[in-house]
Structure formats: structure tokens, C-alpha cells
C-alpha atoms as a printed R data frame, in Angstrom:
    type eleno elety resid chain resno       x      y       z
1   ATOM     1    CA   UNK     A     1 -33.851 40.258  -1.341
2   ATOM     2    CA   UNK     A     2 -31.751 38.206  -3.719
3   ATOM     3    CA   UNK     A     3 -32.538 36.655  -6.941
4   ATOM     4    CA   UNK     A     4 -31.003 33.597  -7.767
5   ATOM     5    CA   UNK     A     5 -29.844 34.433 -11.737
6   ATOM     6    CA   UNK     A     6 -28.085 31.029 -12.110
7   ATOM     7    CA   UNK     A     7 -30.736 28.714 -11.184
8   ATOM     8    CA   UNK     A     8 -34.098 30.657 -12.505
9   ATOM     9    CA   UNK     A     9 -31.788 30.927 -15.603
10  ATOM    10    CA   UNK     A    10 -30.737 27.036 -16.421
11  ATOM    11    CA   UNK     A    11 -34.360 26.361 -15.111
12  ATOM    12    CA   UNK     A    12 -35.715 28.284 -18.458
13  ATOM    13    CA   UNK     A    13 -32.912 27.313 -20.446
14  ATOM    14    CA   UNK     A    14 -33.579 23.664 -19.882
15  ATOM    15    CA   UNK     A    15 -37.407 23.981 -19.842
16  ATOM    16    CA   UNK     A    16 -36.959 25.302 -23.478
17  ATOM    17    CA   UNK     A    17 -34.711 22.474 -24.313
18  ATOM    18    CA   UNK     A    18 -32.043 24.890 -24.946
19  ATOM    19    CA   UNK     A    19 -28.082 23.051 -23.789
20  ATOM    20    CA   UNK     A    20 -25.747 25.532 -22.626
21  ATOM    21    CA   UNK     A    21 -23.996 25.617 -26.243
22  ATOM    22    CA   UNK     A    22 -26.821 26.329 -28.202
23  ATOM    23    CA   UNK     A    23 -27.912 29.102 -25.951
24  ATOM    24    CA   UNK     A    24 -24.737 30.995 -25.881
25  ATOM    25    CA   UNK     A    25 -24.456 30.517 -29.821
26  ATOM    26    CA   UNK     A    26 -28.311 32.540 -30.021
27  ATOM    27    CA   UNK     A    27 -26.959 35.255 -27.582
28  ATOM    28    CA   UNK     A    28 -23.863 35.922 -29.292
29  ATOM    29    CA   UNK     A    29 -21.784 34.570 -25.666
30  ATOM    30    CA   UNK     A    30 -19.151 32.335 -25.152
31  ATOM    31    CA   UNK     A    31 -20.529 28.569 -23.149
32  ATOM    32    CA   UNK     A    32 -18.452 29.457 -20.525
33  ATOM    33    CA   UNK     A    33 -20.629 32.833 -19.911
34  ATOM    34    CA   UNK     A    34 -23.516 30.644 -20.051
35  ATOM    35    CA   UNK     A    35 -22.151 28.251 -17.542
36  ATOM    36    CA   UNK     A    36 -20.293 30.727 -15.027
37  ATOM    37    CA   UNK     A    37 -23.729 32.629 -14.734
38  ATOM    38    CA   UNK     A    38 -25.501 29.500 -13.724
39  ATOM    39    CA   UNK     A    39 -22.806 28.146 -11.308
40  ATOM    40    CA   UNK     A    40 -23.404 32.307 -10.217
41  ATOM    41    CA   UNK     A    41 -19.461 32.521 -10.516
42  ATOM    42    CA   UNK     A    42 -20.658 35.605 -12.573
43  ATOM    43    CA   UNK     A    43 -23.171 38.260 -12.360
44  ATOM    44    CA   UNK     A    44 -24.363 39.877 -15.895
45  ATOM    45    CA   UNK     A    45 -25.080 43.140 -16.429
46  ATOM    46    CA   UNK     A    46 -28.250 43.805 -17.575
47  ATOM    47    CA   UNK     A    47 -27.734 44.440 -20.745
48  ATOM    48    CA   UNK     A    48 -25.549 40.793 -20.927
49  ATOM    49    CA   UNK     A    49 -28.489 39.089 -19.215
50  ATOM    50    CA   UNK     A    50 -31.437 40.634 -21.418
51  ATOM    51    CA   UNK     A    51 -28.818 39.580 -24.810
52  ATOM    52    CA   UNK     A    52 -28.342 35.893 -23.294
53  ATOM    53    CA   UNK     A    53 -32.858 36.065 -22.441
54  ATOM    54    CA   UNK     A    54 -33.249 37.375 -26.304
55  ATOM    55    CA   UNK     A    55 -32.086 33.831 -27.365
56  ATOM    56    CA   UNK     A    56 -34.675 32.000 -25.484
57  ATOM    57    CA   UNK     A    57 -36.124 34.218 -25.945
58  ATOM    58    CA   UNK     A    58 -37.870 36.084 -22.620
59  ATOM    59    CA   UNK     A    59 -38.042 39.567 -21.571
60  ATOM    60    CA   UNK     A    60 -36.100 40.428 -18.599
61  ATOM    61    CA   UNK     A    61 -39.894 41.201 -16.740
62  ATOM    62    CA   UNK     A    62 -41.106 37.370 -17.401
63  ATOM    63    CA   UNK     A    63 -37.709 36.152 -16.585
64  ATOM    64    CA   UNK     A    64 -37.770 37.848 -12.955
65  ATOM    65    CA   UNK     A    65 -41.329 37.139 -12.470
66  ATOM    66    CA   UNK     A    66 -40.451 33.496 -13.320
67  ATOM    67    CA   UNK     A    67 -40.380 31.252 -10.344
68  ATOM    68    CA   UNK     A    68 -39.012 27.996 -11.325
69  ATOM    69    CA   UNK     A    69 -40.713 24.696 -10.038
70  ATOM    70    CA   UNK     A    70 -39.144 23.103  -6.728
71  ATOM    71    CA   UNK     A    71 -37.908 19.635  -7.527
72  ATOM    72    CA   UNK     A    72 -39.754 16.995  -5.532
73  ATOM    73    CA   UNK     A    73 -38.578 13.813  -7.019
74  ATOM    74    CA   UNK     A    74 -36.951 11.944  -4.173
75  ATOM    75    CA   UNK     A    75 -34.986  8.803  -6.281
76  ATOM    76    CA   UNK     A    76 -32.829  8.784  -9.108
77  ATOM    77    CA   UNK     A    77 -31.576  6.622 -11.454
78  ATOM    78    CA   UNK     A    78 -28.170  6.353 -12.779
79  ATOM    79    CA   UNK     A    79 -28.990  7.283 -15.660
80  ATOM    80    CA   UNK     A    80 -31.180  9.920 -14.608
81  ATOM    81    CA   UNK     A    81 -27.774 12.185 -13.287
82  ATOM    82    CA   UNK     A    82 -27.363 15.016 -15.056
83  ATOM    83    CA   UNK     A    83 -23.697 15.355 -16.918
84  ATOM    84    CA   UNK     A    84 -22.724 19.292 -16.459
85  ATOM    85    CA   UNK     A    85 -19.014 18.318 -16.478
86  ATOM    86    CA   UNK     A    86 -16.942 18.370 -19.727
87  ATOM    87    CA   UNK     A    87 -13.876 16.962 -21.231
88  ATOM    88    CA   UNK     A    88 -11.885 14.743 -18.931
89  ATOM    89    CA   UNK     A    89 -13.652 15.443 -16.024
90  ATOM    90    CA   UNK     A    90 -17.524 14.254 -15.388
91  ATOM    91    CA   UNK     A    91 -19.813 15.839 -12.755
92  ATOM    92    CA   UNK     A    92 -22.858 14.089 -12.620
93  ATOM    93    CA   UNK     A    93 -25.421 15.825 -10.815
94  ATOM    94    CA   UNK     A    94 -28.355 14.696  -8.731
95  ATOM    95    CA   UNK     A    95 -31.202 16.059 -10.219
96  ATOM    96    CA   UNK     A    96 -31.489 18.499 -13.345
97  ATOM    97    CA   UNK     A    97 -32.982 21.453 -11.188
98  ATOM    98    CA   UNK     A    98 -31.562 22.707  -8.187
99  ATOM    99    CA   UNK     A    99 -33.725 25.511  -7.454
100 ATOM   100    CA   UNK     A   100 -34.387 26.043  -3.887
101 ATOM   101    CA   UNK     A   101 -32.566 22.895  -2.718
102 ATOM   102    CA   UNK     A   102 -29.491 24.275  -0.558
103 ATOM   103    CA   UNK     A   103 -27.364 21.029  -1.335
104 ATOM   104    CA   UNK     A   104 -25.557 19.908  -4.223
105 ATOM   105    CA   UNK     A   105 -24.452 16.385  -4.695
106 ATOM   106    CA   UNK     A   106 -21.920 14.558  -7.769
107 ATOM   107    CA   UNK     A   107 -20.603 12.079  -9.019
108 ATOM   108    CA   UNK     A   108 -17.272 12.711 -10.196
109 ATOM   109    CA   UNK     A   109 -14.955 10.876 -12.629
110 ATOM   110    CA   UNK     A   110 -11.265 12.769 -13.547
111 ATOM   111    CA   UNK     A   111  -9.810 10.822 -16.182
112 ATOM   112    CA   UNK     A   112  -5.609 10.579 -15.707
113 ATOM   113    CA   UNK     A   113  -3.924 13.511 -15.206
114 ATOM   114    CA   UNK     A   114  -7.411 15.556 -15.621
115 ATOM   115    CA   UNK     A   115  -6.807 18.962 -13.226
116 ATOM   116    CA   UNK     A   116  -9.343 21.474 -12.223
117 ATOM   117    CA   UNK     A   117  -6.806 24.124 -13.349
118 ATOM   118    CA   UNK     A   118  -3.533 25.826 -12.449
119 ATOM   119    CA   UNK     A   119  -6.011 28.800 -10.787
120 ATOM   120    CA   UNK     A   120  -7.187 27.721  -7.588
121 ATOM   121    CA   UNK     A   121 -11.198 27.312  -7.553
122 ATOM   122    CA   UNK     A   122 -12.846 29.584  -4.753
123 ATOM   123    CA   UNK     A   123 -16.984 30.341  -3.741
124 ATOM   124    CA   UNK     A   124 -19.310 30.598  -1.077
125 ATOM   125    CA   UNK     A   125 -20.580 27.454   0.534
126 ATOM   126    CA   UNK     A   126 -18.697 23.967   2.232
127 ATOM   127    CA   UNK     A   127 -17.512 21.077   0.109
128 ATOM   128    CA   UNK     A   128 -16.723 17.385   0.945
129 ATOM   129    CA   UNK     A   129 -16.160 14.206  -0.569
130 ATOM   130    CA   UNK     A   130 -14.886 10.850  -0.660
131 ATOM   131    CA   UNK     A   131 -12.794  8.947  -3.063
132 ATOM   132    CA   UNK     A   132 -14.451  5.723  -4.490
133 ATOM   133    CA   UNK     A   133 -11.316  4.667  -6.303
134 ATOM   134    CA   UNK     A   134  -8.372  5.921  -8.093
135 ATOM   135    CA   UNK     A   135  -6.237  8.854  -6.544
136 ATOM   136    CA   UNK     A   136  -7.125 12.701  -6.201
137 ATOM   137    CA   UNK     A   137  -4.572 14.883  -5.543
138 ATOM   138    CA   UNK     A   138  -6.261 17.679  -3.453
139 ATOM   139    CA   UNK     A   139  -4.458 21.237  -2.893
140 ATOM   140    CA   UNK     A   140  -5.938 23.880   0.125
141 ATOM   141    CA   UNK     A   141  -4.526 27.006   0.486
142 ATOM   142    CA   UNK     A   142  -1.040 25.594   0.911
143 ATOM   143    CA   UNK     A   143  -1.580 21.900   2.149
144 ATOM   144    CA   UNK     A   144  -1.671 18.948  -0.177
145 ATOM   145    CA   UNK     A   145  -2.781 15.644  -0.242
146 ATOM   146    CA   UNK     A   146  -2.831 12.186  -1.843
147 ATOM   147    CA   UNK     A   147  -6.377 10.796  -1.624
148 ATOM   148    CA   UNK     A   148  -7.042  7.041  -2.007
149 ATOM   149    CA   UNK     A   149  -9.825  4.511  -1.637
150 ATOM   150    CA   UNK     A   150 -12.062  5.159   1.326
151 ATOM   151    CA   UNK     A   151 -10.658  8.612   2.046
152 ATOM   152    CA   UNK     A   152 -12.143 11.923   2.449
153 ATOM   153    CA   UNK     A   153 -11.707 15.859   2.272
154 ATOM   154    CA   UNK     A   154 -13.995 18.890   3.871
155 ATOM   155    CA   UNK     A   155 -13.329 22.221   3.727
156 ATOM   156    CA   UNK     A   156 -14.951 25.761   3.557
157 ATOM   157    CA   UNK     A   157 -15.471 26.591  -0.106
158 ATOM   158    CA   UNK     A   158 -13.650 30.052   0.062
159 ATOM   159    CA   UNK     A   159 -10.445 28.657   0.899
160 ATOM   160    CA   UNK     A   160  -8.572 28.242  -2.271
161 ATOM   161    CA   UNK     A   161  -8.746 24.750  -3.843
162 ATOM   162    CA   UNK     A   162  -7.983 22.493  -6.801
163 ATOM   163    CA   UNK     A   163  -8.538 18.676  -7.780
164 ATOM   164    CA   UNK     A   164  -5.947 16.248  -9.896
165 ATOM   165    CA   UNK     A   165  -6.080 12.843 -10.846
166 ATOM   166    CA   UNK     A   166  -2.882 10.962 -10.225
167 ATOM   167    CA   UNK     A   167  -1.743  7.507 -11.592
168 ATOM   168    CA   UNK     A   168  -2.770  5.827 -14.115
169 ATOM   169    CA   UNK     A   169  -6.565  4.924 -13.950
170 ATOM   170    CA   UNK     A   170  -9.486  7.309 -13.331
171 ATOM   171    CA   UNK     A   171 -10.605  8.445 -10.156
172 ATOM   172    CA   UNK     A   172 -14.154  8.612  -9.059
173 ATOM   173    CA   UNK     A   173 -15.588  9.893  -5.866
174 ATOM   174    CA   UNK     A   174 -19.080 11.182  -4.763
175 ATOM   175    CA   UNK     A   175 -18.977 15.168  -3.204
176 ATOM   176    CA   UNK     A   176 -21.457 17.338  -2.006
177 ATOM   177    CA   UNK     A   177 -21.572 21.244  -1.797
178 ATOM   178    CA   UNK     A   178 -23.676 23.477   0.015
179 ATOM   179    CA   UNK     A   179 -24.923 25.845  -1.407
180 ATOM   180    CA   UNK     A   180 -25.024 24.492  -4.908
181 ATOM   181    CA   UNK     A   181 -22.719 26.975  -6.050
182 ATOM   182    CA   UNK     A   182 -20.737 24.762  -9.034
């Protein structure tokens, strides 16, 4: 049986009003601990985990026995998407909890020359999208490409991968991932 840390985690976090930033600041953490452990890019030891639960502050029992609730809102506003980008790129997410919902889906903005990062991104899961406007430079494995307008990328999520903006004006495009590993 698995426990899914990440989403029972930003589930409490959230439901005590908590943003990532002010969490990790109580736990004595970095954001980006905060963040890679609810994307589950990172599993804490327990003694991490029970720190990070002592700023909410939970026991590690309540937080395991803790069963977040299952989203079953349907419709969303725009400006009910959920920003858990930062800096010059914006993911807007559908919905705040993803909690037993196998699909993740953005909205993504990268301003100019905005870059994922010279270290290629790789999880578990598929990934797709399509460009609204603007150009995306998208990198797989080895292959490269120039996405416009009206086209699209899919690919399984372990293959190494990074996103750029190229040209001058921001690029926007709507992706999904499945799971909602991100």
C-alpha cells in the first residue's frame, strides 16, 4: 500500500491556510523542500516529515490517519486556477486539491526566455500539451523542437525533458499530466 505524502500533505497545509513559504519558514526547510515533497519529487525521512508536520502543526499518527476530501467540483473559473508556478513561469492549476484525481491539467504562461532549467525534468506519468500562442522550445532526450500556434507535444514523463520560451512575447499553452506528479 502506498501513501500519497505530497497530496495528503498540501491538502493539510492548505486546509490550515498555511502557503508553501510560510510552512517551510515554521519547519526550519527550504520552499523548495516543501514543494518537491508535494510534487512527490522527494520522499522525507521521517524525522524531515514529522519537523515540516510540527509547523502545522500535526503528529505524524493524525497526519497518516488523515484522508483528505475528494474534490467534486466539476467547473472552474478563471480565477478560481490555482497559481503553483513562480517567477517567469505560471502554472495554473485546475483545482486546489488533487487528491485522488489521476489527472493533472495547467495553464501555462513562460514569459521570454523563461526555461525549465539546464537539468532535464524527469517523473512517472505521460505529459501533453498544446501551444495557444507564442513559441516553446521543447527538448526530449535528444530531439528538439520549435512549437507554434496550434501545435502539440506527448511524451512519457520519464524520458528526459525541458521547456523554453523563444522570441519575444510570452508563450501560453494548456498541458495535462497523468498522474499529477508536478
Amino acid at each position: 500500500m502506498s501513501v500519497d505524502i505530497g497530496s495528503r500533505l498540501r491538502s493539510l497545509r492548505m486546509a490550515h491556510n498555511l502557503s508553501q513559504r510560510e510552512l517551510a519558514k515554521r519547519a526550519g526547510v527550504t520552499n523548495s523542500t516543501i514543494s518537491l515533497i508535494e510534487s512527490n519529487a522527494s520522499n522525507p525521512s521521517v524525522g524531515a516529515l514529522k519537523r515540516i508536520l510540527d509547523g502545522i502543526p500535526i503528529g505524524l499518527a493524525e497526519f497518516f490517519a488523515f484522508e483528505p476530501e475528494r474534490s467534486r467540483k466539476a467547473f472552474y473559473r478563471a480565477d478560481e486556477l490555482v497559481e503553483i508556478g513562480k517567477g517567469p513561469i505560471s502554472y495554473r492549476q485546475i483545482g486546489e486539491n488533487l487528491f485522488g484525481r489521476s489527472l493533472q491539467i495547467l495553464k501555462e504562461c513562460y514569459q521570454p526566455g523563461a526555461d525549465t532549467g539546464k537539468v532535464p525534468l524527469v517523473h512517472d506519468g505521460e505529459e501533453g500539451g498544446i501551444i495557444l500562442s507564442g513559441r516553446l522550445e521543447v527538448t526530449v532526450d535528444d530531439e528538439r523542437r520549435i512549437l507554434g500556434p496550434g501545435d502539440a507535444y506527448y511524451f512519457e514523463s520519464r524520458r528526459p525533458h525541458r521547456f523554453r520560451c523563444v522570441g519575444p512575447v510570452p508563450c501560453e499553452l494548456i498541458s495535462a499530466c497523468t498522474p499529477p506528479t508536478f
